[in-house]
mmCIF file of C-alpha atoms in Angstrom:
data_model
loop_
_atom_site.group_PDB
_atom_site.id
_atom_site.type_symbol
_atom_site.label_atom_id
_atom_site.label_comp_id
_atom_site.label_asym_id
_atom_site.label_seq_id
_atom_site.Cartn_x
_atom_site.Cartn_y
_atom_site.Cartn_z
ATOM 1 C CA MET A 1 -9.684 31.546 -11.047
ATOM 2 C CA SER A 2 -12.424 28.911 -11.334
ATOM 3 C CA ALA A 3 -11.680 28.538 -15.057
ATOM 4 C CA GLU A 4 -8.196 27.405 -14.133
ATOM 5 C CA LEU A 5 -9.393 24.486 -12.028
ATOM 6 C CA SER A 6 -9.422 20.993 -13.502
ATOM 7 C CA PRO A 7 -12.809 19.230 -13.797
ATOM 8 C CA ILE A 8 -11.810 17.006 -10.862
ATOM 9 C CA ASP A 9 -10.920 19.999 -8.693
ATOM 10 C CA LYS A 10 -14.198 21.671 -9.647
ATOM 11 C CA ALA A 11 -16.080 18.509 -8.635
ATOM 12 C CA LYS A 12 -14.259 18.429 -5.296
ATOM 13 C CA PHE A 13 -14.969 22.098 -4.741
ATOM 14 C CA VAL A 14 -18.714 21.927 -5.389
ATOM 15 C CA ALA A 15 -19.054 18.921 -3.061
ATOM 16 C CA ALA A 16 -17.135 20.795 -0.338
ATOM 17 C CA ARG A 17 -19.077 24.036 -0.910
ATOM 18 C CA ARG A 18 -22.420 22.233 -0.517
ATOM 19 C CA ALA A 19 -21.290 20.191 2.497
ATOM 20 C CA ALA A 20 -20.267 23.426 4.235
ATOM 21 C CA ASP A 21 -23.957 24.298 4.378
ATOM 22 C CA PHE A 22 -24.449 21.479 6.923
ATOM 23 C CA VAL A 23 -22.312 23.377 9.406
ATOM 24 C CA GLU A 24 -24.197 25.680 11.747
ATOM 25 C CA ASP A 25 -23.105 28.366 14.168
ATOM 26 C CA GLY A 26 -21.680 26.968 17.424
ATOM 27 C CA MET A 27 -20.974 23.498 16.077
ATOM 28 C CA ARG A 28 -17.969 21.343 16.898
ATOM 29 C CA VAL A 29 -16.776 20.067 13.531
ATOM 30 C CA GLY A 30 -14.464 17.235 12.615
ATOM 31 C CA LEU A 31 -12.192 18.392 9.747
ATOM 32 C CA GLY A 32 -10.956 15.708 7.393
ATOM 33 C CA THR A 33 -7.636 15.276 5.618
ATOM 34 C CA GLY A 34 -6.854 15.274 1.909
ATOM 35 C CA SER A 35 -7.363 17.395 -1.183
ATOM 36 C CA THR A 36 -11.179 17.360 -1.051
ATOM 37 C CA ALA A 37 -11.270 18.074 2.670
ATOM 38 C CA ALA A 38 -8.920 20.961 2.121
ATOM 39 C CA TRP A 39 -11.580 22.610 -0.055
ATOM 40 C CA LEU A 40 -14.036 22.182 2.815
ATOM 41 C CA VAL A 41 -11.664 23.867 5.268
ATOM 42 C CA ARG A 42 -11.219 26.786 2.866
ATOM 43 C CA CYS A 43 -15.008 27.132 2.408
ATOM 44 C CA LEU A 44 -15.537 27.121 6.169
ATOM 45 C CA GLY A 45 -12.757 29.635 6.608
ATOM 46 C CA GLU A 46 -14.477 31.972 4.182
ATOM 47 C CA MET A 47 -17.729 31.592 6.172
ATOM 48 C CA VAL A 48 -15.887 32.364 9.404
ATOM 49 C CA ARG A 49 -14.250 35.470 7.980
ATOM 50 C CA GLU A 50 -17.085 36.872 5.907
ATOM 51 C CA ASN A 51 -20.277 35.582 7.634
ATOM 52 C CA GLY A 52 -19.150 35.505 11.252
ATOM 53 C CA LEU A 53 -19.637 31.735 11.514
ATOM 54 C CA ARG A 54 -18.481 30.540 14.918
ATOM 55 C CA ILE A 55 -17.250 26.949 15.005
ATOM 56 C CA ARG A 56 -14.586 24.904 16.675
ATOM 57 C CA GLY A 57 -12.736 22.472 14.468
ATOM 58 C CA VAL A 58 -11.120 19.156 15.407
ATOM 59 C CA PRO A 59 -8.589 18.330 12.656
ATOM 60 C CA THR A 60 -7.724 14.756 11.692
ATOM 61 C CA SER A 61 -4.094 15.558 10.887
ATOM 62 C CA SER A 62 -1.348 18.093 11.491
ATOM 63 C CA ARG A 63 -1.733 19.262 7.878
ATOM 64 C CA THR A 64 -5.419 19.991 8.350
ATOM 65 C CA ALA A 65 -4.765 21.718 11.675
ATOM 66 C CA SER A 66 -2.269 24.070 10.022
ATOM 67 C CA LEU A 67 -4.658 24.894 7.178
ATOM 68 C CA ALA A 68 -7.601 25.483 9.546
ATOM 69 C CA ARG A 69 -5.566 27.911 11.659
ATOM 70 C CA ASP A 70 -4.478 29.726 8.513
ATOM 71 C CA GLU A 71 -8.154 30.043 7.513
ATOM 72 C CA GLY A 72 -9.094 31.564 10.890
ATOM 73 C CA ILE A 73 -10.910 28.507 12.265
ATOM 74 C CA GLU A 74 -10.596 27.874 15.997
ATOM 75 C CA VAL A 75 -8.806 24.552 16.437
ATOM 76 C CA ILE A 76 -9.348 22.345 19.484
ATOM 77 C CA THR A 77 -8.535 18.746 20.348
ATOM 78 C CA LEU A 78 -11.032 15.920 20.433
ATOM 79 C CA ASP A 79 -10.415 15.611 24.179
ATOM 80 C CA GLU A 80 -11.480 19.227 24.528
ATOM 81 C CA ALA A 81 -14.530 18.737 22.299
ATOM 82 C CA ARG A 82 -15.469 15.350 23.811
ATOM 83 C CA TRP A 83 -18.094 14.836 21.100
ATOM 84 C CA LEU A 84 -18.736 16.399 17.668
ATOM 85 C CA ASP A 85 -21.848 17.597 15.933
ATOM 86 C CA ILE A 86 -20.537 16.656 12.507
ATOM 87 C CA THR A 87 -17.460 15.412 10.690
ATOM 88 C CA ILE A 88 -16.887 16.240 7.028
ATOM 89 C CA ASP A 89 -14.160 14.312 5.203
ATOM 90 C CA GLY A 90 -13.193 12.927 1.812
ATOM 91 C CA ALA A 91 -12.936 9.280 0.769
ATOM 92 C CA ASP A 92 -10.737 7.267 -1.587
ATOM 93 C CA GLU A 93 -13.719 5.051 -2.475
ATOM 94 C CA PHE A 94 -17.370 4.653 -1.521
ATOM 95 C CA ASP A 95 -19.943 2.006 -2.456
ATOM 96 C CA GLY A 96 -23.718 1.967 -2.704
ATOM 97 C CA ALA A 97 -24.075 1.332 1.035
ATOM 98 C CA LEU A 98 -21.837 4.356 1.753
ATOM 99 C CA ASN A 99 -19.044 2.150 3.104
ATOM 100 C CA LEU A 100 -15.649 3.661 2.491
ATOM 101 C CA ILE A 101 -11.957 3.133 1.935
ATOM 102 C CA LYS A 102 -9.982 5.966 3.506
ATOM 103 C CA GLY A 103 -6.360 6.554 4.373
ATOM 104 C CA GLY A 104 -4.755 7.486 1.091
ATOM 105 C CA GLY A 105 -3.529 10.636 2.829
ATOM 106 C CA GLY A 106 -2.133 8.645 5.773
ATOM 107 C CA ALA A 107 -4.548 9.900 8.437
ATOM 108 C CA LEU A 108 -6.966 6.958 8.660
ATOM 109 C CA LEU A 109 -6.566 6.397 12.439
ATOM 110 C CA GLN A 110 -7.401 9.948 13.473
ATOM 111 C CA GLU A 111 -10.044 10.132 10.750
ATOM 112 C CA LYS A 112 -11.851 7.054 12.054
ATOM 113 C CA ILE A 113 -11.656 8.154 15.689
ATOM 114 C CA VAL A 114 -13.067 11.602 14.845
ATOM 115 C CA ALA A 115 -15.755 10.233 12.543
ATOM 116 C CA THR A 116 -17.077 7.777 15.110
ATOM 117 C CA ALA A 117 -17.118 10.528 17.755
ATOM 118 C CA SER A 118 -19.640 12.524 15.683
ATOM 119 C CA ASP A 119 -23.410 12.718 15.492
ATOM 120 C CA ARG A 120 -23.094 12.712 11.691
ATOM 121 C CA MET A 121 -20.406 11.941 9.133
ATOM 122 C CA VAL A 122 -20.636 13.581 5.730
ATOM 123 C CA VAL A 123 -18.298 12.495 2.939
ATOM 124 C CA ILE A 124 -17.458 14.767 0.054
ATOM 125 C CA ALA A 125 -16.217 13.233 -3.158
ATOM 126 C CA ASP A 126 -16.052 13.502 -6.912
ATOM 127 C CA ALA A 127 -18.050 11.028 -8.916
ATOM 128 C CA ALA A 128 -14.959 8.956 -9.805
ATOM 129 C CA LYS A 129 -14.744 7.764 -6.204
ATOM 130 C CA GLU A 130 -17.951 5.708 -6.453
ATOM 131 C CA VAL A 131 -17.413 1.936 -6.999
ATOM 132 C CA ALA A 132 -19.601 -1.123 -7.203
ATOM 133 C CA HIS A 133 -17.281 -2.993 -4.852
ATOM 134 C CA LEU A 134 -14.566 -1.608 -2.566
ATOM 135 C CA GLY A 135 -10.995 -2.605 -3.209
ATOM 136 C CA ALA A 136 -9.748 -1.013 -6.431
ATOM 137 C CA PHE A 137 -8.003 1.624 -4.269
ATOM 138 C CA PRO A 138 -5.255 0.033 -2.107
ATOM 139 C CA LEU A 139 -6.560 -0.559 1.419
ATOM 140 C CA PRO A 140 -4.361 1.205 4.017
ATOM 141 C CA VAL A 141 -3.628 -0.672 7.246
ATOM 142 C CA GLU A 142 -1.837 1.276 9.999
ATOM 143 C CA VAL A 143 0.679 -0.872 11.938
ATOM 144 C CA VAL A 144 3.157 -0.247 14.731
ATOM 145 C CA PRO A 145 6.771 -0.094 13.495
ATOM 146 C CA PHE A 146 7.958 -2.805 15.898
ATOM 147 C CA GLY A 147 7.858 -6.132 14.085
ATOM 148 C CA TRP A 148 6.073 -4.674 11.070
ATOM 149 C CA ARG A 149 7.408 -7.412 8.769
ATOM 150 C CA THR A 150 5.860 -10.021 11.043
ATOM 151 C CA THR A 151 2.593 -8.094 11.028
ATOM 152 C CA GLU A 152 2.731 -7.902 7.231
ATOM 153 C CA ALA A 153 3.203 -11.691 7.087
ATOM 154 C CA LEU A 154 0.203 -12.227 9.354
ATOM 155 C CA VAL A 155 -1.896 -9.932 7.179
ATOM 156 C CA ALA A 156 -0.802 -11.754 4.012
ATOM 157 C CA GLU A 157 -1.656 -15.115 5.621
ATOM 158 C CA ALA A 158 -5.098 -13.868 6.677
ATOM 159 C CA LEU A 159 -5.819 -12.641 3.129
ATOM 160 C CA GLU A 160 -5.495 -16.198 1.893
ATOM 161 C CA SER A 161 -8.891 -16.995 3.407
ATOM 162 C CA MET A 162 -10.557 -13.696 2.503
ATOM 163 C CA ASP A 163 -12.854 -13.058 -0.473
ATOM 164 C CA VAL A 164 -10.531 -10.707 -2.326
ATOM 165 C CA MET A 165 -9.253 -10.606 -5.895
ATOM 166 C CA GLY A 166 -5.599 -9.749 -5.147
ATOM 167 C CA ARG A 167 -3.319 -10.234 -2.140
ATOM 168 C CA GLU A 168 -0.318 -7.984 -2.701
ATOM 169 C CA THR A 169 0.918 -6.036 0.339
ATOM 170 C CA ALA A 170 3.497 -3.162 0.385
ATOM 171 C CA LEU A 171 4.939 -0.880 2.981
ATOM 172 C CA ARG A 172 4.122 2.743 2.133
ATOM 173 C CA MET A 173 7.263 4.718 1.557
ATOM 174 C CA ASN A 174 8.196 8.391 1.762
ATOM 175 C CA GLY A 175 11.162 8.523 -0.581
ATOM 176 C CA THR A 176 13.660 5.986 0.683
ATOM 177 C CA GLU A 177 12.202 5.786 4.188
ATOM 178 C CA PRO A 178 8.926 4.299 5.479
ATOM 179 C CA TYR A 179 6.040 6.707 5.566
ATOM 180 C CA VAL A 180 5.295 7.648 9.197
ATOM 181 C CA THR A 181 1.819 8.722 10.364
ATOM 182 C CA ASP A 182 1.091 11.521 12.834
ATOM 183 C CA GLU A 183 0.880 8.777 15.489
ATOM 184 C CA GLY A 184 4.367 7.449 14.607
ATOM 185 C CA ASN A 185 3.131 4.307 12.863
ATOM 186 C CA TYR A 186 3.717 2.683 9.426
ATOM 187 C CA ILE A 187 1.109 1.929 6.759
ATOM 188 C CA LEU A 188 0.739 -1.239 4.777
ATOM 189 C CA ASP A 189 -1.138 -0.769 1.470
ATOM 190 C CA LEU A 190 -3.107 -3.905 0.463
ATOM 191 C CA ARG A 191 -3.759 -4.178 -3.275
ATOM 192 C CA LEU A 192 -6.866 -6.327 -3.217
ATOM 193 C CA GLY A 193 -8.611 -5.381 -6.432
ATOM 194 C CA ARG A 194 -12.033 -6.292 -5.102
ATOM 195 C CA ILE A 195 -13.235 -6.918 -1.518
ATOM 196 C CA GLY A 196 -16.106 -9.381 -1.316
ATOM 197 C CA ASN A 197 -16.887 -8.963 2.389
ATOM 198 C CA ALA A 198 -15.529 -5.658 3.682
ATOM 199 C CA ARG A 199 -17.090 -6.044 7.155
ATOM 200 C CA GLN A 200 -15.416 -9.419 7.735
ATOM 201 C CA LEU A 201 -12.078 -8.176 6.460
ATOM 202 C CA ALA A 202 -12.123 -5.151 8.758
ATOM 203 C CA LEU A 203 -12.804 -7.357 11.786
ATOM 204 C CA VAL A 204 -10.064 -9.871 10.893
ATOM 205 C CA LEU A 205 -7.445 -7.191 10.324
ATOM 206 C CA ASN A 206 -8.123 -5.435 13.600
ATOM 207 C CA GLN A 207 -7.745 -8.654 15.602
ATOM 208 C CA MET A 208 -4.053 -8.946 14.679
ATOM 209 C CA PRO A 209 -1.350 -7.867 17.084
ATOM 210 C CA GLY A 210 0.592 -5.039 15.471
ATOM 211 C CA VAL A 211 -2.389 -3.700 13.492
ATOM 212 C CA VAL A 212 -3.579 -0.352 14.847
ATOM 213 C CA GLU A 213 -6.461 0.313 12.466
ATOM 214 C CA ASN A 214 -7.578 -0.303 8.895
ATOM 215 C CA GLY A 215 -9.035 2.033 6.276
ATOM 216 C CA LEU A 216 -12.436 0.337 5.906
ATOM 217 C CA PHE A 217 -15.121 2.662 7.251
ATOM 218 C CA ILE A 218 -18.155 0.407 7.676
ATOM 219 C CA ASP A 219 -21.552 1.851 8.771
ATOM 220 C CA ILE A 220 -19.899 5.152 9.725
ATOM 221 C CA CYS A 221 -20.845 7.500 6.871
ATOM 222 C CA ASP A 222 -24.367 8.981 6.924
ATOM 223 C CA THR A 223 -24.325 11.207 3.845
ATOM 224 C CA VAL A 224 -22.215 11.441 0.697
ATOM 225 C CA VAL A 225 -22.109 14.660 -1.354
ATOM 226 C CA VAL A 226 -20.994 13.758 -4.896
ATOM 227 C CA GLY A 227 -19.648 16.639 -6.983
ATOM 228 C CA HIS A 228 -19.379 16.980 -10.742
ATOM 229 C CA GLY A 229 -17.148 19.291 -12.766
ATOM 230 C CA ASP A 230 -20.052 21.292 -14.178
ATOM 231 C CA GLY A 231 -21.355 22.310 -10.742
ATOM 232 C CA ARG A 232 -23.962 19.545 -10.383
ATOM 233 C CA LEU A 233 -24.035 17.471 -7.252
ATOM 234 C CA GLU A 234 -25.967 14.669 -5.609
ATOM 235 C CA LEU A 235 -26.718 14.236 -1.872
ATOM 236 C CA ARG A 236 -27.143 10.603 -0.835
ATOM 237 C CA ASP A 237 -28.520 10.037 2.672
ATOM 238 C CA ILE A 238 -28.197 6.410 3.803
ATOM 239 C CA ASN A 239 -30.503 6.881 6.783
ATOM 240 C CA ALA A 240 -33.345 8.584 4.900
ATOM 241 C CA GLY A 241 -32.781 6.473 1.805
ATOM 242 C CA THR A 242 -32.920 9.575 -0.378
ATOM 243 C CA VAL A 243 -30.956 10.970 -3.341
ATOM 244 C CA THR A 244 -31.377 14.656 -4.084
ATOM 245 C CA GLU A 245 -29.781 16.826 -6.714
ATOM 246 C CA ASP A 246 -28.424 20.366 -6.387
ATOM 247 C CA ARG A 247 -26.002 22.758 -8.064
ATOM 248 C CA VAL A 248 -23.254 25.128 -6.993
ATOM 249 C CA ASP A 249 -22.650 28.298 -9.048
ATOM 250 C CA PHE A 250 -18.911 28.986 -9.440
ATOM 251 C CA ALA A 251 -19.645 32.691 -9.898
ATOM 252 C CA ASP A 252 -20.924 32.922 -6.318
ATOM 253 C CA ASN A 253 -17.514 31.871 -5.048
ATOM 254 C CA GLU A 254 -15.174 34.306 -6.757
ATOM 255 C CA ASN A 255 -13.766 35.577 -3.451
ATOM 256 C CA LEU A 256 -12.646 32.069 -2.463
ATOM 257 C CA PHE A 257 -10.935 31.487 -5.791
ATOM 258 C CA ARG A 258 -9.313 34.919 -5.606
ATOM 259 C CA ASP A 259 -7.897 34.052 -2.177
ATOM 260 C CA LEU A 260 -6.390 30.843 -3.586
ATOM 261 C CA GLY A 261 -4.669 32.780 -6.320
ATOM 262 C CA GLU A 262 -3.054 35.310 -3.994
#
């Protein structure tokens, strides 16, 4: 089955497989949303079923919650957990300081709440997600539906004074209707090209009435696990200032791939 995976999927898998090693018995674990995070949930499910790992997972979306239950992971709410030992999630972009853009999957609000309620946040990503400057990926901004056009106009006005390359805004759609988040909100995607001062932009956006949260994750991520299609990976720890290399052998994970093919 591993031979049928694309190089990108292999890179996502090896990052997820290695990040799963950070999870220890008895932990309360934040479970991210998206294609890379889905690999992590599958890896943890295998460890629960085959190794007897006992964890409680706090999903960041209804999609992740459904997958976690299917994998045999005990699912609880953040209110029940109160605080988490670790959150493992993907990212749409990350820079050299491990600042992120997240929200391509539409779960940025819950993702940020869960990540900041954790002792440690680990991001899993393929190498293509690394950028010199954030902004090539459209920045998601979650807004309340009431008066969203006014909120969009306020955001566009604020961008005029921001250090960004582009200033196009668009309402995210789901077919012919606006995309609706798990919290019942809309998402504006800001096509900025390059963000000169991500910290300032995050603060300005969140001061606007109608804006619920933005997809800039500043000083939240502790570790990034970067996967490559040939099984190589890098672990970058922002707190320790270290970069270490490792490798995941696809042959050691035949059971997981077999499960995906059934």
